[in-house]
Coordinates of C-alpha atoms in Angstrom, one line a residue:
M1147 CA 0.0 0.0 0.0
I1148 CA 1.3 3.5 -0.9
K1149 CA 0.3 6.8 0.5
V1150 CA 0.8 9.9 -1.6
T1151 CA 0.5 13.3 0.1
K1152 CA 0.3 16.6 -1.7
A1153 CA -1.1 20.0 -0.8
H1154 CA -2.2 18.6 2.6
E1155 CA -4.3 15.9 0.9
E1156 CA -3.6 12.2 1.2
T1157 CA -4.3 9.6 -1.4
T1158 CA -3.9 6.0 -0.6
V1159 CA -3.4 3.6 -3.5
A1160 CA -2.6 -0.2 -3.8
A1161 CA -1.2 -2.3 -6.5
E1162 CA -3.6 -5.2 -6.1
L1163 CA -7.2 -5.0 -4.8
R1164 CA -9.0 -7.7 -2.9
K1165 CA -12.3 -6.0 -3.5
P1166 CA -13.7 -3.4 -5.9
L1167 CA -13.8 0.2 -5.0
D1168 CA -17.1 1.8 -4.2
V1169 CA -18.6 5.3 -4.2
G1170 CA -22.1 6.7 -3.7
N1171 CA -24.2 9.7 -2.7
G1172 CA -27.0 8.2 -0.6
L1173 CA -29.2 7.9 -3.7
V1174 CA -27.2 5.5 -5.9
A1175 CA -24.1 3.4 -5.4
A1176 CA -21.4 2.2 -7.8
S1177 CA -18.5 -0.3 -7.8
F1178 CA -15.3 -0.1 -9.9
G1179 CA -12.6 -2.6 -10.7
G1180 CA -8.8 -2.3 -10.2
D1181 CA -8.4 -0.9 -13.7
G1182 CA -11.2 1.6 -13.3
S1183 CA -13.7 -0.5 -15.1
W1184 CA -17.4 0.1 -14.2
L1185 CA -18.7 -3.0 -12.4
S1186 CA -22.1 -1.8 -11.2
V1187 CA -24.4 1.2 -10.7
G1188 CA -27.4 0.4 -8.4
A1189 CA -30.2 2.0 -6.5
P1190 CA -33.2 1.0 -4.3
H1191 CA -36.4 0.3 -6.3
P1192 CA -39.9 0.8 -4.8
V1193 CA -41.1 -2.4 -6.4
H1194 CA -38.2 -4.7 -7.1
G1195 CA -36.0 -4.0 -4.1
F1196 CA -32.7 -3.0 -5.7
V1197 CA -31.8 -2.7 -9.4
E1198 CA -28.4 -2.3 -11.0
L1199 CA -26.6 -1.8 -14.3
S1200 CA -23.9 -4.6 -14.4
G1201 CA -21.9 -6.7 -16.8
A1202 CA -22.0 -9.8 -14.6
Q1203 CA -23.4 -13.1 -15.7
P1204 CA -27.1 -13.5 -14.6
F1205 CA -27.7 -15.5 -11.5
D1206 CA -29.0 -19.0 -12.3
E1207 CA -32.0 -19.7 -10.1
E1208 CA -30.8 -23.4 -9.9
W1209 CA -27.9 -22.1 -7.7
R1210 CA -30.2 -21.1 -4.9
G1211 CA -29.6 -23.3 -1.8
D1212 CA -26.2 -24.3 -3.2
A1213 CA -23.7 -22.5 -1.0
P1214 CA -20.6 -23.2 -3.1
A1215 CA -22.4 -22.0 -6.3
V1216 CA -23.6 -18.9 -4.5
R1217 CA -20.1 -18.1 -3.3
R1218 CA -18.7 -18.6 -6.8
Y1219 CA -21.3 -16.2 -8.2
R1220 CA -20.5 -13.6 -5.6
G1221 CA -16.8 -13.9 -6.3
R1222 CA -17.4 -13.3 -10.0
L1223 CA -19.1 -10.0 -9.1
T1224 CA -15.7 -8.7 -7.9
E1225 CA -13.8 -9.4 -11.1
D1226 CA -12.9 -6.8 -13.7
S1227 CA -14.3 -9.3 -16.3
S1228 CA -17.8 -8.6 -14.9
A1229 CA -17.6 -4.9 -15.9
F1230 CA -20.3 -3.3 -18.1
L1231 CA -17.9 -0.5 -19.2
R1232 CA -14.1 -0.3 -19.5
L1233 CA -11.5 1.8 -21.1
E1234 CA -9.2 -0.5 -23.1
L1235 CA -5.7 0.6 -23.8
P1236 CA -2.9 -1.3 -25.7
A1237 CA 0.0 -3.2 -24.2
E1238 CA -0.7 -2.3 -20.6
S1239 CA 1.7 -3.1 -17.8
V1240 CA -0.7 -4.6 -15.4
S1241 CA 1.9 -4.7 -12.6
E1242 CA 2.0 -0.9 -12.6
R1243 CA -1.7 -0.4 -12.0
R1244 CA -2.6 1.5 -8.8
A1245 CA -6.0 2.2 -7.4
G1246 CA -7.3 3.8 -4.3
V1247 CA -9.2 6.7 -2.6
D1248 CA -8.2 10.3 -2.2
A1249 CA -8.9 12.5 0.8
A1250 CA -12.2 13.8 -0.7
G1251 CA -13.5 10.2 -1.0
R1252 CA -13.0 10.1 -4.8
L1253 CA -11.8 6.9 -6.4
V1254 CA -8.4 7.2 -8.3
W1255 CA -6.5 5.0 -10.7
Q1256 CA -3.1 5.0 -12.3
R1257 CA -2.3 2.9 -15.4
R1258 CA 0.7 2.7 -17.7
G1259 CA 1.6 0.9 -20.9
N1260 CA 3.8 1.0 -24.0
G1261 CA 3.7 4.7 -25.1
W1262 CA 1.0 5.9 -22.8
S1263 CA 0.1 6.7 -19.2
C1264 CA -3.4 7.2 -17.8
S1265 CA -4.9 8.6 -14.5
A1266 CA -8.6 8.5 -13.7
T1267 CA -10.9 9.8 -11.0
A1268 CA -14.5 8.9 -10.3
W1269 CA -17.1 10.5 -8.1
A1270 CA -20.9 10.7 -7.6
L1271 CA -22.8 13.9 -8.3
P1272 CA -24.3 15.1 -5.0
D1273 CA -27.9 15.6 -6.0
R1274 CA -28.7 13.0 -8.7
Q1275 CA -28.3 9.3 -9.6
E1276 CA -25.2 9.9 -11.7
F1277 CA -21.5 9.2 -11.6
V1278 CA -18.6 10.8 -13.4
Q1279 CA -15.3 9.2 -14.3
Q1280 CA -12.6 11.4 -15.8
Y1281 CA -9.6 10.0 -17.6
R1282 CA -6.4 11.9 -18.4
L1283 CA -4.5 10.0 -21.1
R1284 CA -1.0 11.0 -22.0
V1285 CA -0.1 9.6 -25.4
E1286 CA 3.7 9.5 -26.0
A1287 CA 4.0 7.2 -29.1
P1288 CA 2.2 7.2 -32.4
G1289 CA -0.6 4.7 -33.1
V1290 CA -2.0 4.6 -29.5
H1291 CA -5.8 4.6 -29.4
A1292 CA -8.3 3.9 -26.6
V1293 CA -11.6 2.0 -26.8
L1294 CA -14.5 2.3 -24.5
R1295 CA -16.3 -1.0 -24.5
F1296 CA -19.8 -1.6 -23.2
G1297 CA -21.5 -4.9 -22.5
G1298 CA -24.1 -4.9 -19.7
R1299 CA -27.7 -5.1 -18.7
L1300 CA -30.2 -3.7 -16.2
D1301 CA -31.6 -6.2 -13.8
R1302 CA -32.9 -6.7 -10.3
C1303 CA -30.2 -7.7 -7.7
A1304 CA -30.2 -11.5 -7.4
L1305 CA -30.1 -11.4 -3.5
A1306 CA -28.0 -14.6 -3.5
E1307 CA -28.0 -15.7 0.1
I1308 CA -26.2 -18.6 1.8
T1309 CA -29.0 -19.3 4.3
E1310 CA -32.1 -18.3 2.3
V1311 CA -35.6 -18.6 3.7
N1312 CA -37.8 -16.8 1.1
P1313 CA -36.1 -16.3 -2.2
P1314 CA -37.5 -13.7 -4.6
A1315 CA -39.7 -14.9 -7.4
P1316 CA -37.8 -15.3 -10.7
L1317 CA -38.0 -12.2 -12.9
E1318 CA -37.2 -12.1 -16.6
V1319 CA -35.7 -8.8 -17.6
H1320 CA -34.6 -7.7 -21.1
T1321 CA -32.4 -4.6 -21.8
T1322 CA -32.3 -2.7 -25.0
A1323 CA -29.5 -0.3 -26.1
V1324 CA -29.9 2.7 -28.4
A1325 CA -26.8 4.7 -29.5
Q1326 CA -27.0 8.3 -30.6
G1327 CA -23.6 9.9 -31.2
A1328 CA -21.6 9.7 -28.0
E1329 CA -24.6 8.8 -25.9
L1330 CA -25.8 5.3 -25.2
E1331 CA -29.3 4.8 -23.7
L1332 CA -30.4 1.5 -22.0
R1333 CA -33.9 0.6 -21.2
A1334 CA -35.5 -2.2 -19.2
P1335 CA -39.3 -1.8 -19.4
R1336 CA -40.0 -4.6 -17.0
L1337 CA -38.2 -2.6 -14.3
S1338 CA -39.4 0.8 -15.4
C1339 CA -35.7 1.7 -15.4
S1340 CA -33.3 3.2 -17.8
A1341 CA -29.6 4.2 -17.8
R1342 CA -27.6 6.6 -19.9
I1343 CA -23.9 6.5 -20.7
S1344 CA -22.5 9.8 -22.1
V1345 CA -19.0 10.4 -23.3
Q1346 CA -17.1 13.6 -23.9
A1347 CA -13.9 12.8 -25.8
P1348 CA -11.9 14.3 -28.8
T1349 CA -13.3 11.8 -31.3
G1350 CA -15.6 8.9 -31.6
D1351 CA -19.3 7.8 -31.5
W1352 CA -20.9 4.6 -30.1
T1353 CA -21.1 1.8 -32.7
S1354 CA -22.6 -1.7 -32.3
A1355 CA -20.2 -4.5 -31.4
E1356 CA -20.6 -8.1 -30.4
S1357 CA -22.6 -8.3 -27.1
G1358 CA -22.7 -4.5 -26.7
A1359 CA -21.2 -1.4 -28.2
L1360 CA -17.8 0.4 -28.4
L1361 CA -16.5 3.9 -28.9
E1362 CA -13.0 4.5 -30.3
I1363 CA -10.8 7.4 -29.2
R1364 CA -7.7 8.0 -31.3
S1365 CA -4.9 10.4 -30.8
S1366 CA -4.6 13.1 -33.6
G1367 CA -1.0 12.6 -34.7
D1368 CA 2.6 11.6 -34.1
E1369 CA 3.3 14.2 -31.4
P1370 CA 2.9 13.6 -27.7
E1371 CA -0.7 14.5 -26.7
D1372 CA -2.9 14.8 -23.6
L1373 CA -6.4 13.5 -24.0
E1374 CA -9.2 14.1 -21.6
I1375 CA -12.1 11.6 -21.6
T1376 CA -15.2 12.2 -19.4
V1377 CA -17.7 9.4 -18.9
S1378 CA -21.1 10.0 -17.1
V1379 CA -23.4 7.1 -16.2
S1380 CA -26.8 7.8 -14.8
L1381 CA -29.5 5.4 -13.6
D1382 CA -33.1 6.4 -13.8
S1383 CA -35.5 4.4 -11.7
P1384 CA -39.1 5.0 -10.5
A1385 CA -39.3 8.0 -8.2
W1386 CA -39.7 7.6 -4.5
P1387 CA -42.6 9.6 -3.0
G1388 CA -42.0 12.7 -0.9
G1389 CA -38.8 14.1 -2.3
R1390 CA -35.2 13.2 -1.6
R1391 CA -32.2 14.8 0.0
P1392 CA -28.7 15.5 -1.5
A1393 CA -25.6 13.7 -0.5
V1394 CA -24.1 14.0 3.0
T1395 CA -20.3 14.6 3.1
A1396 CA -18.5 12.0 5.1
P1397 CA -16.8 13.5 8.2
R1398 CA -13.1 12.8 8.5
I1399 CA -12.1 10.8 11.6
T1400 CA -8.6 11.7 13.0
R1401 CA -7.4 10.3 16.3
G1402 CA -3.7 10.9 16.9
E1403 CA -0.8 11.8 14.7
S1404 CA -0.1 8.2 13.5
P1405 CA -3.3 6.8 12.1
G1406 CA -3.3 3.0 12.0
A1407 CA -5.5 0.3 10.6
L1408 CA -8.5 1.1 12.8
E1409 CA -8.6 4.8 11.7
R1410 CA -8.4 3.7 8.0
I1411 CA -11.2 1.3 8.6
A1412 CA -13.3 3.8 10.6
N1413 CA -13.1 6.4 7.8
G1414 CA -13.8 3.8 5.1
A1415 CA -16.9 2.6 7.0
V1416 CA -18.3 6.1 7.4
R1417 CA -17.7 6.9 3.8
Y1418 CA -19.3 3.6 2.6
I1419 CA -22.3 4.0 4.9
L1420 CA -23.2 7.5 3.9
G1421 CA -22.5 6.8 0.2
C1422 CA -23.7 3.3 -0.4
T1423 CA -25.8 1.7 2.4
A1424 CA -27.8 4.6 4.1
L1425 CA -29.9 5.2 1.0
D1426 CA -32.7 7.7 0.6
V1427 CA -36.1 6.1 0.0
G1428 CA -38.3 9.3 0.0
H1429 CA -40.5 10.7 2.7
D1430 CA -37.4 11.9 4.6
E1431 CA -36.6 8.3 5.3
R1432 CA -33.5 6.1 4.8
T1433 CA -33.0 2.4 4.8
I1434 CA -29.6 1.1 5.9
L1435 CA -28.5 -1.9 4.0
T1436 CA -25.9 -4.5 4.8
D1437 CA -24.2 -3.8 1.5
H1438 CA -25.1 -2.5 -2.0
R1439 CA -24.2 -5.4 -4.2
L1440 CA -24.6 -8.9 -2.7
L1441 CA -27.4 -8.4 -0.2
P1442 CA -28.9 -4.9 -0.5
L1443 CA -31.3 -5.8 2.4
S1444 CA -31.7 -4.4 5.9
W1445 CA -31.0 -6.4 9.1
T1446 CA -31.8 -4.3 12.2
R1447 CA -28.6 -5.7 13.7
D1448 CA -26.3 -4.6 10.9
A1449 CA -28.1 -1.3 10.6
Y1450 CA -27.8 -0.5 14.3
Y1451 CA -24.0 -0.6 14.3
Q1452 CA -23.8 1.5 11.2
A1453 CA -26.2 4.1 12.7
L1454 CA -24.2 4.1 15.9
L1455 CA -21.0 4.8 14.1
L1456 CA -22.6 7.7 12.3
L1457 CA -23.9 9.2 15.6
H1458 CA -20.5 9.0 17.3
A1459 CA -18.4 9.9 14.2
A1460 CA -20.1 13.3 14.0
P1461 CA -22.4 13.8 17.0
R1462 CA -22.7 17.6 16.4
T1463 CA -23.1 17.5 12.6
Q1464 CA -26.8 17.6 11.9
D1465 CA -26.6 16.4 8.3
V1466 CA -25.1 13.2 9.7
T1467 CA -27.3 12.7 12.7
D1468 CA -30.3 13.4 10.5
V1469 CA -29.4 10.3 8.5
V1470 CA -29.9 8.2 11.6
G1471 CA -33.2 10.1 12.3
A1472 CA -34.4 9.3 8.8
H1473 CA -33.4 5.6 9.3
L1474 CA -35.4 5.5 12.5
R1475 CA -38.5 6.8 10.7
W1476 CA -38.0 4.1 8.0
L1477 CA -37.3 1.4 10.6
W1478 CA -40.4 2.1 12.7
G1479 CA -42.6 3.1 9.8
R1480 CA -42.3 1.3 6.5
G1481 CA -39.8 -1.2 7.9
R1482 CA -42.2 -2.5 10.6
T1483 CA -45.7 -4.1 10.4
P1484 CA -47.6 -3.1 13.5
G1485 CA -48.4 -6.2 15.7
H1486 CA -45.7 -8.2 14.0
P1487 CA -42.0 -8.6 14.7
W1488 CA -39.2 -7.4 12.6
M1489 CA -38.2 -10.2 10.2
R1490 CA -34.6 -11.4 9.6
S1491 CA -34.2 -9.0 6.7
H1492 CA -36.3 -6.3 4.9
L1493 CA -36.2 -4.9 1.4
P1494 CA -35.3 -1.2 0.9
D1495 CA -39.0 -0.3 0.7
G1496 CA -39.6 -1.9 4.1
R1497 CA -41.3 -5.1 3.0
P1498 CA -40.0 -8.3 4.8
K1499 CA -37.7 -10.4 2.7
D1500 CA -36.7 -13.5 4.9
L1501 CA -39.6 -14.5 7.2
A1502 CA -37.7 -15.7 10.2
V1503 CA -37.7 -14.1 13.7
Q1504 CA -34.5 -13.4 15.7
A1505 CA -34.8 -12.2 19.2
D1506 CA -32.0 -9.7 19.1
Q1507 CA -33.4 -8.0 16.0
Q1508 CA -36.4 -7.0 18.0
L1509 CA -34.1 -5.0 20.4
Y1510 CA -31.8 -3.2 18.1
P1511 CA -34.5 -0.7 16.9
L1512 CA -35.2 0.2 20.5
L1513 CA -31.5 0.6 21.3
E1514 CA -30.9 2.8 18.2
L1515 CA -33.7 5.1 19.3
A1516 CA -32.2 5.3 22.9
D1517 CA -28.8 6.0 21.5
Y1518 CA -30.1 8.7 19.2
R1519 CA -31.6 10.5 22.3
R1520 CA -28.5 10.0 24.3
V1521 CA -26.1 11.4 21.6
T1522 CA -28.2 14.2 20.1
G1523 CA -30.2 15.3 23.2
G1524 CA -33.5 15.0 21.4
W1525 CA -35.9 12.7 19.6
P1526 CA -36.2 12.4 15.8
A1527 CA -39.5 13.1 14.1
P1528 CA -41.5 9.8 14.3
P1529 CA -42.8 8.1 11.1
G1530 CA -45.7 10.1 9.7
D1531 CA -45.2 12.9 12.2
D1532 CA -46.7 16.3 11.3
R1533 CA -44.1 18.1 13.5
H1534 CA -46.8 19.6 15.7
T1535 CA -47.4 16.8 18.2
D1536 CA -45.5 15.5 21.3
T1537 CA -42.6 13.7 19.6
A1538 CA -41.5 11.8 22.7
R1539 CA -44.9 10.5 23.5
Q1540 CA -45.4 9.3 20.0
W1541 CA -42.2 7.4 20.2
G1542 CA -43.3 6.1 23.6
K1543 CA -46.4 4.6 22.1
L1544 CA -44.4 2.8 19.5
V1545 CA -41.8 1.6 22.0
A1546 CA -44.6 0.3 24.3
E1547 CA -46.1 -1.7 21.4
V1548 CA -42.8 -3.4 20.6
W1549 CA -41.9 -4.0 24.2
H1550 CA -45.2 -5.7 25.0
D1551 CA -44.7 -8.0 21.9
L1552 CA -41.2 -9.1 22.8
P1553 CA -41.0 -12.9 22.6
R1554 CA -40.5 -13.5 26.4
Q1555 CA -40.9 -17.1 27.5
G1556 CA -40.4 -19.2 30.6
P1557 CA -40.5 -18.3 34.3
D1558 CA -37.7 -15.8 33.9
G1559 CA -39.1 -14.1 30.8
L1560 CA -36.1 -14.7 28.7
L1561 CA -36.2 -13.7 25.0
A1562 CA -36.7 -16.7 22.6
G1563 CA -35.9 -16.8 18.9
S1564 CA -36.1 -19.4 16.1
E1565 CA -32.8 -18.2 14.7
N1566 CA -29.6 -17.1 16.3
P1567 CA -27.7 -13.9 15.3
A1568 CA -25.7 -15.9 12.7
D1569 CA -29.0 -16.5 10.7
D1570 CA -28.8 -20.2 11.6
P1571 CA -31.6 -22.2 13.4
S1572 CA -31.3 -22.0 17.2
E1573 CA -30.5 -25.4 18.9
L1574 CA -31.9 -24.1 22.2
P1575 CA -34.5 -21.3 22.5
F1576 CA -32.5 -18.8 24.5
S1577 CA -29.3 -17.1 23.3
L1578 CA -26.8 -15.6 25.8
S1579 CA -25.9 -12.6 23.6
S1580 CA -29.6 -11.8 23.0
Q1581 CA -30.3 -11.7 26.8
I1582 CA -27.3 -9.4 27.4
L1583 CA -28.6 -7.2 24.7
F1584 CA -32.1 -7.3 26.3
W1585 CA -30.5 -6.2 29.6
H1586 CA -28.6 -3.4 27.8
T1587 CA -31.6 -2.2 25.9
A1588 CA -33.8 -2.0 29.0
A1589 CA -31.0 -0.1 30.9
Q1590 CA -30.5 2.4 28.0
L1591 CA -34.2 3.1 27.7
A1592 CA -34.8 3.5 31.4
P1593 CA -33.4 7.0 31.7
W1594 CA -36.0 8.2 29.2
S1595 CA -39.0 6.5 30.7
A1596 CA -40.6 9.7 31.9
E1597 CA -40.1 11.5 28.6
L1598 CA -41.6 8.6 26.7
G1599 CA -44.4 8.0 29.2
L1600 CA -43.2 4.5 29.9
E1601 CA -43.0 4.5 33.7
A1602 CA -45.4 1.6 33.8
L1603 CA -42.9 -0.7 32.0
Q1604 CA -40.5 -0.5 35.0
L1605 CA -37.5 -0.7 32.7
A1606 CA -34.8 -0.4 35.3
P1607 CA -36.3 -3.2 37.4
V1608 CA -36.6 -5.3 34.3
A1609 CA -33.0 -4.8 33.5
D1610 CA -32.1 -6.0 37.0
E1611 CA -34.3 -9.1 36.6
V1612 CA -32.7 -10.0 33.3
H1613 CA -29.3 -9.5 34.8
A1614 CA -30.1 -12.0 37.5
A1615 CA -31.8 -14.4 35.1
I1616 CA -28.8 -14.6 32.9
H1617 CA -26.6 -15.8 35.8
R1618 CA -29.2 -18.3 36.8
N1619 CA -29.9 -19.8 33.3
F1620 CA -26.5 -19.6 31.5
T1621 CA -23.8 -20.4 34.2
C1622 CA -22.3 -23.8 33.4
D1623 CA -18.9 -25.6 33.6
G1624 CA -16.4 -24.9 30.9
P1625 CA -12.7 -25.7 30.2
F1626 CA -11.6 -22.6 32.0
G1627 CA -14.0 -22.8 35.0
K1628 CA -17.5 -21.5 35.4
Q1629 CA -18.6 -19.7 32.3
W1630 CA -21.8 -18.7 30.4
A1631 CA -23.3 -21.0 27.8
Y1632 CA -24.0 -19.8 24.3
E1633 CA -27.6 -21.1 24.4
S1634 CA -29.8 -22.5 27.2
D1635 CA -33.2 -24.0 27.4
G1636 CA -33.8 -22.4 30.8
A1637 CA -34.1 -25.9 32.4
G1638 CA -30.4 -27.0 32.8
Q1639 CA -29.5 -27.8 29.2
Y1640 CA -26.7 -25.8 27.7
R1641 CA -24.8 -25.4 24.4
L1642 CA -21.1 -24.6 24.6
Y1643 CA -20.2 -22.6 21.6
H1644 CA -19.5 -19.0 20.6
D1645 CA -19.9 -17.2 17.3
A1646 CA -18.4 -14.1 15.7
N1647 CA -21.9 -12.7 15.2
D1648 CA -22.6 -12.5 19.0
L1649 CA -21.1 -9.1 19.8
P1650 CA -23.1 -8.3 22.9
T1651 CA -21.3 -11.1 24.9
A1652 CA -17.9 -9.5 24.1
F1653 CA -19.3 -6.0 24.9
A1654 CA -20.7 -7.0 28.3
P1655 CA -18.0 -5.2 30.3
Q1656 CA -18.1 -2.0 28.2
W1657 CA -21.8 -1.9 28.6
G1658 CA -21.6 -2.3 32.3
F1659 CA -23.1 -5.8 32.6
C1660 CA -20.0 -7.1 34.4
S1661 CA -16.5 -6.0 35.1
P1662 CA -13.6 -6.8 32.8
S1663 CA -12.2 -9.2 35.5
D1664 CA -15.5 -11.0 36.0
D1665 CA -14.5 -14.7 36.2
H1666 CA -17.5 -15.9 34.2
W1667 CA -17.0 -13.4 31.4
V1668 CA -13.2 -14.1 31.2
A1669 CA -13.8 -17.8 31.1
T1670 CA -16.5 -17.4 28.4
M1671 CA -14.2 -15.3 26.2
R1672 CA -11.2 -17.6 26.8
F1673 CA -13.4 -20.5 25.6
A1674 CA -14.6 -18.5 22.6
L1675 CA -11.0 -17.8 21.5
S1676 CA -9.7 -21.3 22.0
E1677 CA -9.8 -24.6 20.1
H1678 CA -12.4 -25.8 22.6
N1679 CA -14.9 -23.7 20.7
P1680 CA -16.2 -25.3 17.5
G1681 CA -16.5 -21.7 16.1
Y1682 CA -12.7 -21.0 16.5
V1683 CA -10.4 -21.4 13.5
S1684 CA -6.7 -22.3 14.0
G1685 CA -3.9 -21.1 11.8
Q1686 CA -1.4 -18.3 11.3
Y1687 CA -4.2 -15.9 10.8
G1688 CA -6.7 -17.9 12.8
G1689 CA -9.3 -16.5 15.2
L1690 CA -13.0 -16.5 16.1
G1691 CA -15.2 -17.6 13.3
S1692 CA -18.7 -19.1 12.8
A1693 CA -20.4 -22.3 11.8
H1694 CA -22.2 -20.1 9.3
T1695 CA -19.2 -19.5 6.9
P1696 CA -15.6 -20.9 7.0
G1697 CA -12.6 -18.8 7.8
T1698 CA -11.6 -16.2 10.4
W1699 CA -14.3 -13.6 10.8
T1700 CA -13.5 -9.9 11.1
L1701 CA -16.4 -9.6 13.6
G1702 CA -14.5 -12.3 15.6
D1703 CA -11.4 -10.0 15.4
A1704 CA -13.5 -7.2 16.9
Q1705 CA -14.4 -9.4 19.8
E1706 CA -10.8 -10.5 20.3
L1707 CA -9.7 -6.9 20.3
V1708 CA -12.3 -6.0 22.9
F1709 CA -11.2 -8.9 25.1
A1710 CA -7.5 -8.0 24.7
H1711 CA -8.1 -4.4 25.8
A1712 CA -10.4 -5.4 28.6
T1713 CA -7.8 -7.8 30.1
G1714 CA -4.7 -5.7 29.3
D1715 CA -3.3 -8.3 26.9
E1716 CA -1.2 -6.0 24.7
A1717 CA 0.4 -8.9 22.7
R1718 CA -3.0 -10.2 21.7
A1719 CA -4.2 -6.7 20.8
T1720 CA -1.1 -6.1 18.7
A1721 CA -1.6 -9.4 16.9
V1722 CA -5.2 -8.5 16.0
L1723 CA -4.3 -5.1 14.8
D1724 CA -1.6 -6.6 12.6
R1725 CA -4.1 -9.0 11.1
L1726 CA -6.5 -6.1 10.4
D1727 CA -3.8 -4.0 8.8
L1728 CA -3.1 -7.0 6.5
V1729 CA -6.7 -7.8 5.7
A1730 CA -8.3 -4.3 5.4
E1731 CA -8.5 -3.0 1.8
V1732 CA -7.2 0.3 0.6
D1733 CA -10.6 1.8 1.1
G1734 CA -10.7 0.7 4.7
L1735 CA -13.4 -2.0 4.2
L1736 CA -13.3 -5.6 5.5
P1737 CA -14.6 -8.9 4.3
E1738 CA -16.8 -11.2 6.3
T1739 CA -14.1 -13.8 6.5
Y1740 CA -10.5 -14.4 5.4
R1741 CA -8.3 -17.4 5.1
E1742 CA -6.7 -18.5 8.4
D1743 CA -3.5 -19.6 6.6
T1744 CA -2.8 -16.7 4.3
G1745 CA -5.1 -13.8 5.3
G1746 CA -6.6 -13.9 1.8
W1747 CA -10.3 -12.8 1.5
L1748 CA -12.8 -15.6 1.6
A1749 CA -16.4 -14.4 1.8
R1750 CA -18.5 -11.3 1.3
H1751 CA -16.3 -8.7 -0.3
W1752 CA -19.0 -6.1 0.5
F1753 CA -20.1 -6.0 4.1
A1754 CA -20.6 -2.8 6.1
W1755 CA -21.1 -4.3 9.6
P1756 CA -17.5 -5.4 10.6
A1757 CA -16.0 -2.1 9.4
A1758 CA -18.7 -0.2 11.4
V1759 CA -17.9 -2.2 14.5
M1760 CA -14.1 -1.5 14.1
G1761 CA -14.9 2.1 13.7
L1762 CA -16.8 2.1 17.0
L1763 CA -13.8 0.4 18.7
H1764 CA -11.6 3.1 17.2
L1765 CA -13.8 5.8 18.6
D1766 CA -13.9 3.9 21.9
I1767 CA -17.6 4.6 22.5
N1768 CA -18.9 1.2 23.4
N1769 CA -19.5 2.4 26.9
P1770 CA -22.5 4.8 26.5
K1771 CA -22.1 6.4 30.0

């Protein structure tokens, strides 16, 4: 990785990318390859969830339920060969390619070949669904010419999941292309969508080519020449009702004179969230997606940590905190069906996608609301609010509805769920991390009971009751002494396991559930980070993983880093930070998992959640007090 600093601006570039580079403006999101090729331009759709312009092979519906096939398909989405648009140049020296992000969040590339050099920059326009990429081509030898080659289609995102419950119905979409001069228009009537590719260059018009179109750009003579090529790509999808807001500039996080891996990750996470996952869906509302390419769906769990990072990255910047307020309106409005729980995942328009219930995902919306009040000092406008009513009491009514519907079972009123936080079926009904989260949520809502009109819920006593119930129902024998079980049936049966997805267990001391020296917590985390745990992965780059997907999980690294800091284990903390420095991409983002033997990326090249969590650790705000 190389850092280039000029005029007080830093640009970080890398020779080889493990993932594409992404940019967005809260309306639309795009991905680019290591050579600057356009991989995708996508946006939320009010009917079809999420649509995109892409050159990738269509997803074969026969692959659903076949995890290896789904992973292969996802991998192909990262490849330059899946681009819908690229600038081809002759005799390129691939080893000299560089790609990265500048201080303003624009994507940058450097390319070189026999008789030419090329630099490029890409960015999103702030107030429309459009991106611009500008090339500066230096031609130093005769006969050099460039070709813009298009080959792509408009389609609904495949939503190719590993553990799918309710796959989308197949949809056959056809794209037509019409060229007029230097402009290429694409239409997909089935989606009510169109896209436009416009080129400003010294010469050339679009002409038909096999499987697409091309536009040739030739230098004018034998003398060295500088050519400027500007490409604009816009995506026109059905309008969302109620108007939309322009882009929010990502704040720059700086903590100390020597920024390390966590600072790079924190800045990358904030930039990615504001650009590509916290997307405007009209009515002054925003969904927060887990990513913009593989699974543009919303989990309340993933969205919570992204929202919390925004709140603490810029607590006094209203444009940023307003994004969280807009998400809360979406989450409690279109993203919720009154009288029903939040489902595993929801489409950008709020409709449920996977119809499975997870206990922890009923709590994160409550906690996000409490955190918003704690950080900003006020309540956001509720969904449908006319701005002339008692905002706190309106929220109180919604909170009371959800609280009364929580899936409490057994004599101790523990929360039960059919799936655990890894999206896998629960073996026993009660998950430890969900109960710790239950305690934390009650404790964080309790200070605002009077404002919300919720004194009758007795939230502080409930928190005390849950705290005691956890000790009664989860304490068991483990390899390092008495610890807490991963799951319990509340009647003496336990499951010893720990998963990278179960962050609340690791956060228990920061949240005040126990002290960092608590014997039960220390034994639980020692078990989690050992070969006694079926979820642990051994190897040079081994760590906490999950039965859900092979490899070392970056969310597991977050838990190990928390444990290392809590117990004063500097060697462990340094080892985790070194792994993160190796694994994090030049844009600061992280995969879901990486290889325990090499550190190479394994799964989910787009995933906002782990980077958001690392950003929170960098800001050191897990303790809300």
